[in-house]
CSV table of C-alpha atoms in Angstrom, one decimal:
chain,number,residue,atom,x,y,z
A,1,MET,CA,0.0,0.0,0.0
A,2,LYS,CA,1.0,3.6,-0.5
A,3,ILE,CA,0.3,5.6,2.6
A,4,GLY,CA,0.2,9.4,2.9
A,5,LEU,CA,0.5,11.3,6.2
A,6,ILE,CA,-0.9,14.8,7.0
A,7,ASP,CA,0.1,16.6,10.1
A,8,VAL,CA,-2.8,19.1,10.2
A,9,ASP,CA,-1.4,21.2,13.0
A,10,GLY,CA,1.9,21.7,11.2
A,11,HIS,CA,5.4,20.4,12.0
A,12,ARG,CA,6.4,22.5,15.0
A,13,TRP,CA,5.8,19.6,17.3
A,14,PRO,CA,6.0,15.9,16.2
A,15,ASN,CA,2.7,14.1,15.9
A,16,LEU,CA,3.0,10.9,18.0
A,17,CYS,CA,0.1,9.1,16.3
A,18,LEU,CA,1.6,9.7,12.8
A,19,MET,CA,5.0,8.4,14.0
A,20,LYS,CA,3.4,5.2,15.3
A,21,LEU,CA,1.3,4.7,12.1
A,22,SER,CA,4.4,5.3,10.0
A,23,ALA,CA,6.4,2.6,11.9
A,24,TYR,CA,3.4,0.2,11.8
A,25,HIS,CA,2.9,0.4,8.1
A,26,LYS,CA,6.6,0.3,7.2
A,27,ALA,CA,6.9,-2.9,9.3
A,28,ARG,CA,4.2,-4.3,7.0
A,29,GLY,CA,6.1,-3.4,3.9
A,30,ASP,CA,4.0,-0.4,2.9
A,31,THR,CA,5.4,2.8,1.5
A,32,VAL,CA,4.9,5.8,3.8
A,33,GLU,CA,5.5,9.5,3.0
A,34,TRP,CA,4.2,12.9,3.8
A,35,HIS,CA,1.1,13.6,1.7
A,36,ASP,CA,1.7,15.2,-1.7
A,37,GLY,CA,-1.4,16.6,-3.3
A,38,ARG,CA,-0.1,15.7,-6.8
A,39,ARG,CA,0.0,12.0,-5.9
A,40,ARG,CA,-2.6,9.4,-5.4
A,41,TYR,CA,-2.6,7.1,-2.3
A,42,ASP,CA,-4.3,4.0,-1.1
A,43,LEU,CA,-4.7,5.5,2.3
A,44,VAL,CA,-4.2,8.9,3.8
A,45,TYR,CA,-4.1,9.5,7.6
A,46,MET,CA,-4.9,13.0,8.8
A,47,SER,CA,-4.0,13.7,12.4
A,48,ARG,CA,-5.1,16.8,14.3
A,49,VAL,CA,-4.5,17.6,18.0
A,50,PHE,CA,-6.0,21.1,18.2
A,51,THR,CA,-9.4,22.5,17.3
A,52,ASP,CA,-10.2,25.6,15.1
A,53,SER,CA,-9.3,27.8,18.0
A,54,TYR,CA,-5.7,27.0,17.5
A,55,SER,CA,-5.2,25.5,14.0
A,56,LYS,CA,-7.2,25.3,10.8
A,57,ASP,CA,-8.3,22.1,9.2
A,58,PHE,CA,-6.4,20.9,6.1
A,59,ALA,CA,-8.1,22.3,3.0
A,60,GLY,CA,-5.8,21.0,0.3
A,61,ARG,CA,-6.6,18.4,-2.3
A,62,ILE,CA,-6.4,14.7,-1.3
A,63,ARG,CA,-6.5,11.9,-3.8
A,64,ALA,CA,-6.9,8.6,-1.9
A,65,ASP,CA,-9.0,5.5,-1.9
A,66,GLN,CA,-9.5,6.0,1.9
A,67,ILE,CA,-9.0,8.9,4.3
A,68,ILE,CA,-8.8,8.3,8.0
A,69,ARG,CA,-9.0,11.4,10.4
A,70,GLY,CA,-8.0,11.1,14.0
A,71,GLY,CA,-6.8,13.0,17.0
A,72,THR,CA,-8.6,15.2,19.6
A,73,GLY,CA,-9.0,18.0,17.0
A,74,TYR,CA,-11.5,15.7,15.2
A,75,GLY,CA,-13.1,14.2,18.4
A,76,LEU,CA,-12.4,12.1,21.5
A,77,SER,CA,-13.9,8.8,20.3
A,78,ASN,CA,-11.2,7.8,17.8
A,79,ARG,CA,-8.4,5.6,19.0
A,80,LEU,CA,-5.4,3.9,17.5
A,81,PRO,CA,-5.7,0.1,17.3
A,82,ASN,CA,-3.9,-1.6,20.1
A,83,ASP,CA,-1.1,-3.0,18.0
A,84,VAL,CA,-0.4,0.5,16.5
A,85,GLU,CA,-0.6,2.2,19.9
A,86,HIS,CA,2.2,-0.1,21.2
A,87,THR,CA,4.4,0.4,18.2
A,88,CYS,CA,7.7,2.2,18.7
A,89,PRO,CA,7.4,5.6,16.9
A,90,ASP,CA,9.1,6.3,13.6
A,91,TYR,CA,11.2,9.3,14.7
A,92,GLY,CA,12.7,9.5,11.2
A,93,ILE,CA,9.7,11.3,9.7
A,94,TYR,CA,10.6,14.3,11.9
A,95,PRO,CA,14.4,14.6,11.4
A,96,GLN,CA,14.4,18.1,12.9
A,97,PHE,CA,13.6,16.5,16.3
A,98,ALA,CA,16.3,13.8,16.1
A,99,GLY,CA,17.7,12.6,19.4
A,100,THR,CA,14.5,13.0,21.3
A,101,ALA,CA,12.0,10.3,22.3
A,102,TYR,CA,8.3,11.1,22.8
A,103,GLY,CA,5.7,9.0,24.6
A,104,PHE,CA,3.4,8.1,27.5
A,105,LEU,CA,4.1,5.9,30.5
A,106,SER,CA,0.7,6.5,32.0
A,107,ARG,CA,-2.7,7.8,30.9
A,108,GLY,CA,-5.5,9.5,32.7
A,109,CYS,CA,-5.9,12.0,35.5
A,110,PRO,CA,-8.2,12.1,38.6
A,111,ARG,CA,-8.6,15.9,38.7
A,112,GLY,CA,-11.3,16.4,36.1
A,113,CYS,CA,-10.6,20.1,35.5
A,114,GLY,CA,-13.2,21.8,33.4
A,115,PHE,CA,-10.7,23.2,30.9
A,116,CYS,CA,-8.9,19.9,30.3
A,117,ILE,CA,-10.0,17.0,28.1
A,118,VAL,CA,-7.8,14.4,29.6
A,119,GLY,CA,-10.4,13.1,32.1
A,120,GLU,CA,-13.0,12.6,29.4
A,121,LYS,CA,-10.5,11.2,26.8
A,122,GLU,CA,-8.3,9.0,29.0
A,123,GLY,CA,-10.3,8.5,32.2
A,124,ARG,CA,-10.3,9.8,35.7
A,125,GLN,CA,-7.9,7.2,37.0
A,126,THR,CA,-4.2,7.3,36.1
A,127,VAL,CA,-2.9,3.9,35.0
A,128,ALA,CA,0.4,2.7,33.6
A,129,VAL,CA,0.1,2.0,29.9
A,130,ALA,CA,3.7,1.3,28.7
A,131,ASP,CA,7.3,0.7,29.8
A,132,LEU,CA,9.9,3.2,28.7
A,133,SER,CA,11.5,0.7,26.3
A,134,GLU,CA,8.3,0.9,24.2
A,135,PHE,CA,9.3,4.4,22.8
A,136,TRP,CA,12.8,5.1,24.0
A,137,MET,CA,15.7,3.5,22.1
A,138,GLY,CA,18.7,5.3,23.7
A,139,GLU,CA,17.8,8.9,22.6
A,140,LYS,CA,19.6,11.6,24.7
A,141,GLU,CA,16.3,13.3,25.6
A,142,ILE,CA,12.8,12.2,26.6
A,143,LYS,CA,9.7,14.3,26.2
A,144,LEU,CA,7.2,12.7,28.6
A,145,LEU,CA,3.6,13.5,27.7
A,146,ASP,CA,1.8,12.0,30.8
A,147,ALA,CA,-1.0,14.1,32.2
A,148,ASN,CA,-0.4,13.1,35.9
A,149,LEU,CA,2.3,10.6,36.4
A,150,LEU,CA,2.5,11.1,40.2
A,151,ALA,CA,-1.2,10.0,40.5
A,152,CYS,CA,-0.2,6.6,38.9
A,153,PRO,CA,0.1,3.7,41.5
A,154,ASP,CA,3.2,2.6,39.5
A,155,TRP,CA,4.9,6.0,39.8
A,156,GLU,CA,7.9,4.5,41.6
A,157,ARG,CA,8.6,1.9,38.9
A,158,LEU,CA,8.1,4.4,36.1
A,159,LEU,CA,10.3,7.1,37.6
A,160,GLY,CA,12.9,4.4,38.2
A,161,GLN,CA,12.9,3.6,34.5
A,162,LEU,CA,13.4,7.3,33.6
A,163,ALA,CA,16.3,7.5,36.1
A,164,ASP,CA,18.0,4.4,34.8
A,165,SER,CA,17.8,5.7,31.2
A,166,ARG,CA,20.2,8.6,32.2
A,167,ALA,CA,18.5,10.6,29.4
A,168,MET,CA,17.4,14.2,30.0
A,169,VAL,CA,13.7,14.1,30.8
A,170,ASP,CA,11.2,16.9,30.2
A,171,PHE,CA,7.9,16.4,32.0
A,172,THR,CA,6.0,18.4,29.4
A,173,GLN,CA,2.5,18.3,30.7
A,174,GLY,CA,3.3,19.0,34.4
A,175,LEU,CA,3.7,17.2,37.6
A,176,ASP,CA,0.9,17.5,40.3
A,177,ILE,CA,2.5,19.5,43.1
A,178,ARG,CA,-0.3,18.5,45.4
A,179,LEU,CA,0.7,14.8,45.2
A,180,MET,CA,4.4,15.5,45.9
A,181,THR,CA,5.9,13.6,48.9
A,182,PRO,CA,9.5,13.3,50.2
A,183,LYS,CA,9.6,9.8,48.7
A,184,LYS,CA,8.4,11.1,45.3
A,185,ALA,CA,10.8,14.0,45.4
A,186,ALA,CA,13.7,11.7,46.2
A,187,ALA,CA,12.8,9.5,43.2
A,188,LEU,CA,12.6,12.6,41.0
A,189,ASN,CA,16.0,13.6,42.2
A,190,GLN,CA,17.4,10.5,40.6
A,191,VAL,CA,16.0,11.5,37.2
A,192,ARG,CA,18.1,13.8,35.0
A,193,THR,CA,15.6,16.6,34.3
A,194,LYS,CA,15.8,19.1,31.5
A,195,MET,CA,12.7,20.8,32.9
A,196,LEU,CA,10.2,20.2,35.7
A,197,HIS,CA,6.7,21.4,34.8
A,198,PHE,CA,4.0,22.1,37.4
A,199,ALA,CA,0.7,24.0,37.2
A,200,TRP,CA,-1.2,26.5,39.4
A,201,ASP,CA,-4.5,26.7,37.5
A,202,ASN,CA,-7.1,27.5,40.1
A,203,PRO,CA,-6.4,30.8,42.0
A,204,GLU,CA,-8.7,29.6,44.8
A,205,ASP,CA,-6.3,26.8,45.6
A,206,ASP,CA,-3.5,27.9,47.8
A,207,LEU,CA,-0.5,25.9,46.5
A,208,THR,CA,2.1,28.0,48.2
A,209,PRO,CA,2.9,25.4,50.9
A,210,TYR,CA,3.3,22.6,48.4
A,211,PHE,CA,5.8,24.6,46.3
A,212,ARG,CA,7.7,25.7,49.4
A,213,GLN,CA,8.0,22.1,50.6
A,214,PHE,CA,9.1,20.9,47.2
A,215,SER,CA,11.9,23.5,47.2
A,216,GLU,CA,13.3,21.9,50.3
A,217,TRP,CA,13.1,18.4,48.9
A,218,THR,CA,14.3,18.8,45.3
A,219,SER,CA,17.8,18.8,44.0
A,220,VAL,CA,16.7,21.1,41.1
A,221,LYS,CA,17.5,24.6,42.4
A,222,ASP,CA,17.7,26.5,39.1
A,223,CYS,CA,14.4,28.4,38.8
A,224,ARG,CA,14.6,28.2,35.0
A,225,LYS,CA,14.2,24.4,35.3
A,226,ARG,CA,11.2,24.7,37.7
A,227,ARG,CA,8.4,26.1,35.4
A,228,VAL,CA,4.8,26.5,36.5
A,229,TYR,CA,2.0,26.9,34.1
A,230,VAL,CA,-0.4,29.7,35.3
A,231,LEU,CA,-3.9,29.5,33.7
A,232,THR,CA,-5.5,32.8,33.0
A,233,ASN,CA,-8.8,33.9,31.4
A,234,TYR,CA,-10.6,31.0,33.2
A,235,GLY,CA,-12.5,32.5,36.1
A,236,SER,CA,-9.6,34.4,37.5
A,237,THR,CA,-9.2,38.1,38.0
A,238,HIS,CA,-6.1,40.1,36.9
A,239,GLU,CA,-5.2,40.5,40.5
A,240,GLN,CA,-5.3,36.8,41.1
A,241,ASP,CA,-3.1,36.2,38.0
A,242,LEU,CA,-0.6,38.7,39.3
A,243,TYR,CA,-0.6,37.2,42.8
A,244,ARG,CA,0.3,33.7,41.5
A,245,ILE,CA,3.0,35.1,39.2
A,246,TYR,CA,4.7,37.2,41.8
A,247,THR,CA,4.4,34.5,44.5
A,248,LEU,CA,5.9,31.8,42.3
A,249,ARG,CA,8.8,34.1,41.3
A,250,ASP,CA,9.4,34.9,44.9
A,251,MET,CA,9.6,31.2,45.8
A,252,GLY,CA,12.2,30.5,43.0
A,253,TYR,CA,9.9,29.1,40.3
A,254,ASP,CA,9.5,30.2,36.7
A,255,PRO,CA,5.9,31.1,35.9
A,256,TYR,CA,4.6,30.6,32.4
A,257,VAL,CA,1.2,32.2,31.5
A,258,MET,CA,-1.3,30.0,29.6
A,259,VAL,CA,-4.4,31.9,28.2
A,260,TYR,CA,-7.6,30.0,28.0
A,261,GLU,CA,-9.4,30.9,24.7
A,262,LYS,CA,-7.0,33.6,23.9
A,263,SER,CA,-9.4,35.3,21.4
A,264,THR,CA,-11.8,36.2,24.3
A,265,ALA,CA,-9.0,37.3,26.7
A,266,PRO,CA,-8.8,41.0,27.7
A,267,SER,CA,-5.9,43.0,26.5
A,268,VAL,CA,-4.3,43.1,30.0
A,269,THR,CA,-4.2,39.3,30.0
A,270,ARG,CA,-2.5,39.1,26.6
A,271,ARG,CA,-0.1,41.8,27.7
A,272,LEU,CA,0.6,39.8,30.9
A,273,GLN,CA,1.4,36.7,28.9
A,274,GLN,CA,3.8,38.7,26.7
A,275,TRP,CA,5.6,40.1,29.8
A,276,VAL,CA,5.9,36.8,31.7
A,277,ASN,CA,6.7,34.4,28.8
A,278,ASN,CA,9.3,36.7,27.3
A,279,LYS,CA,11.9,36.0,30.0
A,280,TRP,CA,14.1,39.0,28.9
A,281,PHE,CA,11.1,41.3,29.7
A,282,PHE,CA,10.2,39.4,32.9
A,283,ARG,CA,13.7,39.8,34.4
A,284,ALA,CA,14.3,43.3,33.1
A,285,VAL,CA,11.0,44.7,34.2
A,286,PRO,CA,10.2,43.3,37.7
A,287,ASP,CA,6.8,45.1,38.1
A,288,PHE,CA,4.1,44.4,35.5
A,289,ASN,CA,2.8,48.0,35.9
A,290,ASP,CA,6.0,49.2,34.4
A,291,PHE,CA,5.8,47.0,31.3
A,292,VAL,CA,4.6,48.1,27.9
A,293,PRO,CA,4.9,45.8,24.8
A,294,ASN,CA,7.5,48.0,23.1
A,295,TRP,CA,9.4,48.6,26.4
A,296,ARG,CA,12.7,47.3,25.1
A,297,ARG,CA,12.6,49.5,22.0
A,298,LYS,CA,11.8,52.5,24.1
A,299,GLN,CA,14.7,51.8,26.3
A,300,LYS,CA,17.0,51.6,23.3
A,301,GLY,CA,15.6,54.8,22.0
A,302,ALA,CA,16.1,56.6,25.4
A,303,GLY,CA,19.7,55.4,25.4
A,304,ASN,CA,20.3,56.8,22.0
A,305,GLU,CA,18.8,60.1,23.0
A,306,ASP,CA,21.1,60.2,26.0
A,307,ARG,CA,24.1,59.5,23.9
A,308,THR,CA,23.0,62.2,21.4
A,309,SER,CA,22.5,64.7,24.2
A,310,GLU,CA,25.9,63.9,25.7
A,311,GLY,CA,27.6,64.3,22.3
A,312,GLY,CA,26.1,67.7,21.7
A,313,SER,CA,26.9,69.1,25.1
């Protein structure tokens, strides 16, 4: 068979489903390539993670006997067949990300947050679904996609596999700070971490004690490696957003603003995101009230004016 692949969201992040489908079909002797609208295929897979709010659907010409659409951007009911799901991904179709492994050790999350689809898609109980060897073949870096690894009963065994790999691990979706214990922190200390991600989504939850405790337990002291997602435009006020950002920074964490439905967000929230997520701005301008989007350009302009004035005096 001749197989065509379409990454609807683009190629800025590798599509795990397409990598698994590519590996599966190549193992069967099929020809697999990125879709070319000038060619005809027996089967074309279209994978889409995001909805119209973030990316547009593919509108190009497709010449194929069969088209299969999948991914959360098309709905939550479609699933990869079990034998495809447990196929080691074909990392070769994304050469720009060579040297990095992507995958899930666990699925599901007990939190059931209203803004998150994980509970509906994967279940409200975190369960182990794979060993690391299923998607890691010695790559130097691992991008772990688990929604809530610390809620998994098998967390100790799975963290042990990550530690034994000696690869640099990025917990991309966040670790649940509310589930942290000295034993879990000690296990994390054995993992080579490129980045620890946490989240402080609900301003009504006081997570300050949890973050302070973890600072005492963890061996990761660099704030740039202790990132915390801060959800905005989801029932929080601007004052609550600022409180979480300032508090996290004061405790030695690196806040990162996530805007829910950015198209509906007030201008002050979009400006807040620009200030916090551009780390040059965030460190150069400590107080948000002093920040304007073209602050850096104005500073350069002021410096030039000073030098001109000095030269003419």
